[in-house]
Tab-separated table of C-alpha atoms in Angstrom:
chain	number	residue	atom	x	y	z
G	1	UNK	CA	-31.840	90.391	-62.275
G	2	UNK	CA	-34.498	92.780	-62.079
G	3	UNK	CA	-33.553	96.172	-63.859
G	4	UNK	CA	-35.925	97.857	-61.345
G	5	UNK	CA	-35.454	98.781	-57.462
G	6	UNK	CA	-38.246	99.280	-55.168
G	7	UNK	CA	-38.815	99.932	-51.516
G	8	UNK	CA	-39.414	96.665	-49.681
G	9	UNK	CA	-42.450	98.104	-47.817
G	10	UNK	CA	-44.687	100.889	-47.442
G	11	UNK	CA	-47.683	101.970	-45.296
G	12	UNK	CA	-50.552	104.255	-46.388
G	13	UNK	CA	-53.795	105.314	-44.725
G	14	UNK	CA	-56.963	104.271	-46.027
G	15	UNK	CA	-58.535	106.965	-48.223
G	16	UNK	CA	-55.113	108.583	-48.537
G	17	UNK	CA	-53.080	108.464	-51.951
G	18	UNK	CA	-50.528	105.797	-52.137
G	19	UNK	CA	-47.318	106.759	-54.050
G	20	UNK	CA	-45.058	103.920	-54.856
G	21	UNK	CA	-41.586	104.700	-56.220
G	22	UNK	CA	-39.592	102.545	-58.548
G	23	UNK	CA	-36.027	103.175	-59.465
G	24	UNK	CA	-34.965	102.118	-63.351
G	25	UNK	CA	-31.821	104.198	-63.823
G	26	UNK	CA	-30.473	101.682	-66.517
G	27	UNK	CA	-33.750	101.331	-68.561
G	28	UNK	CA	-33.289	101.198	-72.286
G	29	UNK	CA	-34.906	103.554	-74.719
G	30	UNK	CA	-37.239	101.027	-75.956
G	31	UNK	CA	-38.353	99.451	-72.466
G	32	UNK	CA	-41.834	100.017	-70.988
G	33	UNK	CA	-42.351	100.569	-67.224
G	34	UNK	CA	-44.946	98.157	-66.286
G	35	UNK	CA	-46.811	97.476	-62.859
G	36	UNK	CA	-48.321	94.512	-61.445
G	37	UNK	CA	-49.571	93.707	-58.041
G	38	UNK	CA	-50.298	90.589	-56.219
G	39	UNK	CA	-52.554	89.848	-53.567
G	40	UNK	CA	-51.631	86.913	-51.249
G	41	UNK	CA	-50.788	83.948	-53.640
G	42	UNK	CA	-53.303	84.990	-56.399
G	43	UNK	CA	-51.972	85.245	-59.910
G	44	UNK	CA	-50.261	88.881	-60.467
G	45	UNK	CA	-52.832	91.550	-61.664
G	46	UNK	CA	-51.721	94.036	-64.326
G	47	UNK	CA	-52.173	97.561	-63.451
G	48	UNK	CA	-50.918	100.037	-65.888
G	49	UNK	CA	-47.713	100.452	-68.306
G	50	UNK	CA	-46.013	103.383	-70.124
G	51	UNK	CA	-43.080	104.320	-72.225
G	52	UNK	CA	-42.316	107.920	-71.779
G	53	UNK	CA	-45.874	109.860	-71.027
G	54	UNK	CA	-47.429	109.704	-67.984
G	55	UNK	CA	-50.525	107.354	-67.733
G	56	UNK	CA	-53.611	107.256	-66.177
G	57	UNK	CA	-56.603	104.415	-66.001
G	58	UNK	CA	-59.287	103.413	-63.670
G	59	UNK	CA	-56.937	101.854	-61.334
G	60	UNK	CA	-53.982	104.240	-61.164
G	61	UNK	CA	-51.797	106.827	-62.600
G	62	UNK	CA	-48.044	106.301	-63.595
G	63	UNK	CA	-45.720	109.131	-63.465
G	64	UNK	CA	-42.309	108.614	-65.366
G	65	UNK	CA	-39.759	111.128	-65.034
G	66	UNK	CA	-38.449	112.980	-67.963
G	67	UNK	CA	-35.090	111.338	-67.974
G	68	UNK	CA	-37.091	107.837	-67.607
G	69	UNK	CA	-34.666	106.937	-64.696
G	70	UNK	CA	-37.570	106.531	-62.211
G	71	UNK	CA	-41.245	106.436	-61.919
G	72	UNK	CA	-44.115	106.482	-59.437
G	73	UNK	CA	-47.424	104.588	-59.295
G	74	UNK	CA	-50.235	106.649	-57.945
G	75	UNK	CA	-53.241	104.863	-56.279
G	76	UNK	CA	-55.510	107.989	-55.512
G	77	UNK	CA	-57.548	106.727	-52.786
G	78	UNK	CA	-56.183	103.626	-51.462
G	79	UNK	CA	-58.601	101.132	-49.719
G	80	UNK	CA	-57.812	98.150	-47.614
G	81	UNK	CA	-58.374	96.004	-50.721
G	82	UNK	CA	-55.198	97.602	-52.374
G	83	UNK	CA	-52.955	95.980	-49.630
G	84	UNK	CA	-50.687	93.766	-51.755
G	85	UNK	CA	-47.081	93.345	-53.324
G	86	UNK	CA	-46.584	95.976	-55.951
G	87	UNK	CA	-44.216	95.080	-58.902
G	88	UNK	CA	-42.498	97.650	-61.150
G	89	UNK	CA	-40.868	96.088	-64.307
G	90	UNK	CA	-38.773	97.374	-67.188
G	91	UNK	CA	-39.649	95.306	-70.323
G	92	UNK	CA	-39.525	95.280	-74.129
G	93	UNK	CA	-41.262	92.581	-76.071
G	94	UNK	CA	-39.026	89.750	-76.689
G	95	UNK	CA	-36.985	89.844	-73.501
G	96	UNK	CA	-37.669	87.936	-70.464
G	97	UNK	CA	-40.169	89.467	-68.226
G	98	UNK	CA	-38.385	89.879	-64.980
G	99	UNK	CA	-40.278	90.551	-61.494
G	100	UNK	CA	-38.438	91.834	-58.566
G	101	UNK	CA	-39.020	91.319	-54.956
G	102	UNK	CA	-41.416	94.307	-55.302
G	103	UNK	CA	-43.102	96.815	-52.614
G	104	UNK	CA	-45.369	95.274	-49.907
G	105	UNK	CA	-48.159	98.143	-49.550
G	106	UNK	CA	-50.015	97.889	-46.265
G	107	UNK	CA	-53.149	100.115	-46.335
G	108	UNK	CA	-53.998	100.878	-42.808
G	109	UNK	CA	-57.556	101.610	-41.345
P	1	UNK	CA	-65.435	85.223	-69.887
P	2	UNK	CA	-61.639	85.812	-70.627
P	3	UNK	CA	-59.664	83.785	-68.941
P	4	UNK	CA	-56.402	81.533	-68.301
P	5	UNK	CA	-57.079	77.941	-66.836
P	6	UNK	CA	-54.335	75.875	-65.111
P	7	UNK	CA	-55.039	72.339	-64.274
P	8	UNK	CA	-54.434	70.864	-61.868
P	9	UNK	CA	-54.442	73.401	-59.183
P	10	UNK	CA	-52.842	71.477	-56.563
P	11	UNK	CA	-50.381	68.332	-56.853
P	12	UNK	CA	-48.462	66.220	-54.573
P	13	UNK	CA	-45.788	63.946	-56.438
P	14	UNK	CA	-42.778	61.926	-56.048
P	15	UNK	CA	-39.301	62.493	-57.111
P	16	UNK	CA	-38.892	61.398	-60.599
P	17	UNK	CA	-42.472	60.964	-61.895
P	18	UNK	CA	-43.121	62.885	-65.080
P	19	UNK	CA	-46.013	65.478	-64.774
P	20	UNK	CA	-47.572	67.920	-66.964
P	21	UNK	CA	-49.329	71.110	-66.027
P	22	UNK	CA	-51.722	72.498	-68.589
P	23	UNK	CA	-52.439	75.992	-69.380
P	24	UNK	CA	-55.189	77.275	-71.611
P	25	UNK	CA	-56.252	80.702	-72.568
P	26	UNK	CA	-59.427	81.646	-74.621
P	27	UNK	CA	-58.301	85.265	-75.415
P	28	UNK	CA	-56.362	84.352	-78.842
P	29	UNK	CA	-53.334	85.681	-77.446
P	30	UNK	CA	-49.949	85.049	-79.041
P	31	UNK	CA	-47.590	85.448	-76.011
P	32	UNK	CA	-47.817	82.760	-73.136
P	33	UNK	CA	-45.385	82.413	-70.378
P	34	UNK	CA	-44.706	80.237	-67.528
P	35	UNK	CA	-43.411	81.401	-63.853
P	36	UNK	CA	-42.634	79.994	-60.564
P	37	UNK	CA	-42.868	81.688	-57.262
P	38	UNK	CA	-40.862	80.778	-54.213
P	39	UNK	CA	-40.655	82.454	-50.867
P	40	UNK	CA	-37.883	85.008	-50.880
P	41	UNK	CA	-37.241	84.725	-54.600
P	42	UNK	CA	-40.306	86.159	-56.110
P	43	UNK	CA	-41.592	85.452	-59.525
P	44	UNK	CA	-39.186	84.011	-61.879
P	45	UNK	CA	-39.999	83.411	-65.602
P	46	UNK	CA	-39.154	79.719	-66.637
P	47	UNK	CA	-40.331	79.757	-70.449
P	48	UNK	CA	-41.994	81.946	-72.613
P	49	UNK	CA	-43.533	81.717	-76.198
P	50	UNK	CA	-44.156	84.477	-78.512
P	51	UNK	CA	-46.433	82.276	-80.817
P	52	UNK	CA	-47.166	79.040	-81.921
P	53	UNK	CA	-43.921	76.726	-82.246
P	54	UNK	CA	-41.799	79.504	-80.910
P	55	UNK	CA	-40.546	79.185	-77.355
P	56	UNK	CA	-37.490	80.702	-75.307
P	57	UNK	CA	-36.169	80.318	-72.095
P	58	UNK	CA	-36.673	82.590	-69.092
P	59	UNK	CA	-34.431	83.060	-66.085
P	60	UNK	CA	-34.948	79.429	-64.547
P	61	UNK	CA	-35.565	76.830	-67.532
P	62	UNK	CA	-33.551	73.975	-65.933
P	63	UNK	CA	-35.728	70.833	-65.169
P	64	UNK	CA	-38.368	72.008	-67.486
P	65	UNK	CA	-39.926	71.704	-70.984
P	66	UNK	CA	-42.843	73.395	-72.851
P	67	UNK	CA	-44.565	73.138	-75.903
P	68	UNK	CA	-46.859	75.454	-78.193
P	69	UNK	CA	-48.560	73.364	-80.896
P	70	UNK	CA	-51.660	75.300	-80.481
P	71	UNK	CA	-52.133	78.909	-79.806
P	72	UNK	CA	-54.456	78.356	-76.902
P	73	UNK	CA	-52.321	75.908	-75.012
P	74	UNK	CA	-48.834	75.886	-73.364
P	75	UNK	CA	-48.425	72.922	-71.202
P	76	UNK	CA	-45.407	72.783	-68.987
P	77	UNK	CA	-43.723	69.462	-68.595
P	78	UNK	CA	-41.361	68.183	-65.792
P	79	UNK	CA	-39.813	65.175	-67.066
P	80	UNK	CA	-38.148	64.200	-63.893
P	81	UNK	CA	-39.452	66.261	-60.871
P	82	UNK	CA	-36.976	67.033	-57.996
P	83	UNK	CA	-38.069	68.617	-54.375
P	84	UNK	CA	-36.330	71.642	-55.531
P	85	UNK	CA	-39.226	72.252	-58.076
P	86	UNK	CA	-41.773	72.485	-55.136
P	87	UNK	CA	-43.097	75.829	-55.849
P	88	UNK	CA	-46.238	77.744	-56.883
P	89	UNK	CA	-46.456	77.913	-60.766
P	90	UNK	CA	-48.357	80.695	-62.808
P	91	UNK	CA	-49.247	80.768	-66.334
P	92	UNK	CA	-49.913	83.922	-68.434
P	93	UNK	CA	-50.905	85.245	-71.745
P	94	UNK	CA	-51.007	88.341	-73.490
P	95	UNK	CA	-50.979	89.900	-76.684
P	96	UNK	CA	-48.058	92.021	-78.215
P	97	UNK	CA	-48.581	95.609	-79.107
P	98	UNK	CA	-45.565	97.301	-80.745
P	99	UNK	CA	-42.615	96.995	-78.407
P	100	UNK	CA	-44.826	96.089	-75.398
P	101	UNK	CA	-47.364	93.349	-74.342
P	102	UNK	CA	-50.750	94.357	-73.400
P	103	UNK	CA	-52.092	93.128	-70.157
P	104	UNK	CA	-50.828	89.724	-68.992
P	105	UNK	CA	-53.568	87.629	-67.812
P	106	UNK	CA	-52.485	85.312	-64.956
P	107	UNK	CA	-53.860	81.813	-64.152
P	108	UNK	CA	-54.826	80.948	-60.744
P	109	UNK	CA	-51.669	79.116	-60.091
P	110	UNK	CA	-50.729	75.530	-59.557
P	111	UNK	CA	-49.250	74.421	-56.030
P	112	UNK	CA	-46.904	71.540	-56.449
P	113	UNK	CA	-45.313	69.548	-53.935
P	114	UNK	CA	-42.473	67.152	-54.940
P	115	UNK	CA	-41.591	64.404	-52.310
């Protein structure tokens, strides 16, 4: 079973920030938080990952709470091409990589 | 170009006829894995391999075999396919970095129909 829970769906207006929450209250101290997304039936695409500190790259920002029980993926300026299913995963090397059902993000014009 | 390739992309077969789906990566990655994706069930890991000759079961390994004789290849074998193995299959690869893995690169997928 997935160690994370996410809302099943969210809407966001084009050009606005999309904030996708993830709950991982049972995460272990050595498990990283990963975010992937999948557009239609394409292979999932890596977005970002982090352990304790907030992370930012060219695609998104990852905000992890101090107690590490939850995190938020931020797409700063959502576009229609960001419409996808977003997966939050808690993982440490050597474990099974478990995708949950994810959040279906719809970016609306 | 860095990529993960899978073949075939589409396959229709009959129950019991052995098949192999190939997966190859050109990034010298140690870690490779196979997933299946079904409506309502999401992506589930079948097998993974942390290096040559090292494989481990994922969440749904029943009915599948894998081998990792070379670093670049990680074929998925269905010895006796059944209709419940009809699915969309993805192969992925990445490199470990401490306790994490770096970006998992996914292949384009193989859509399998078992009649």
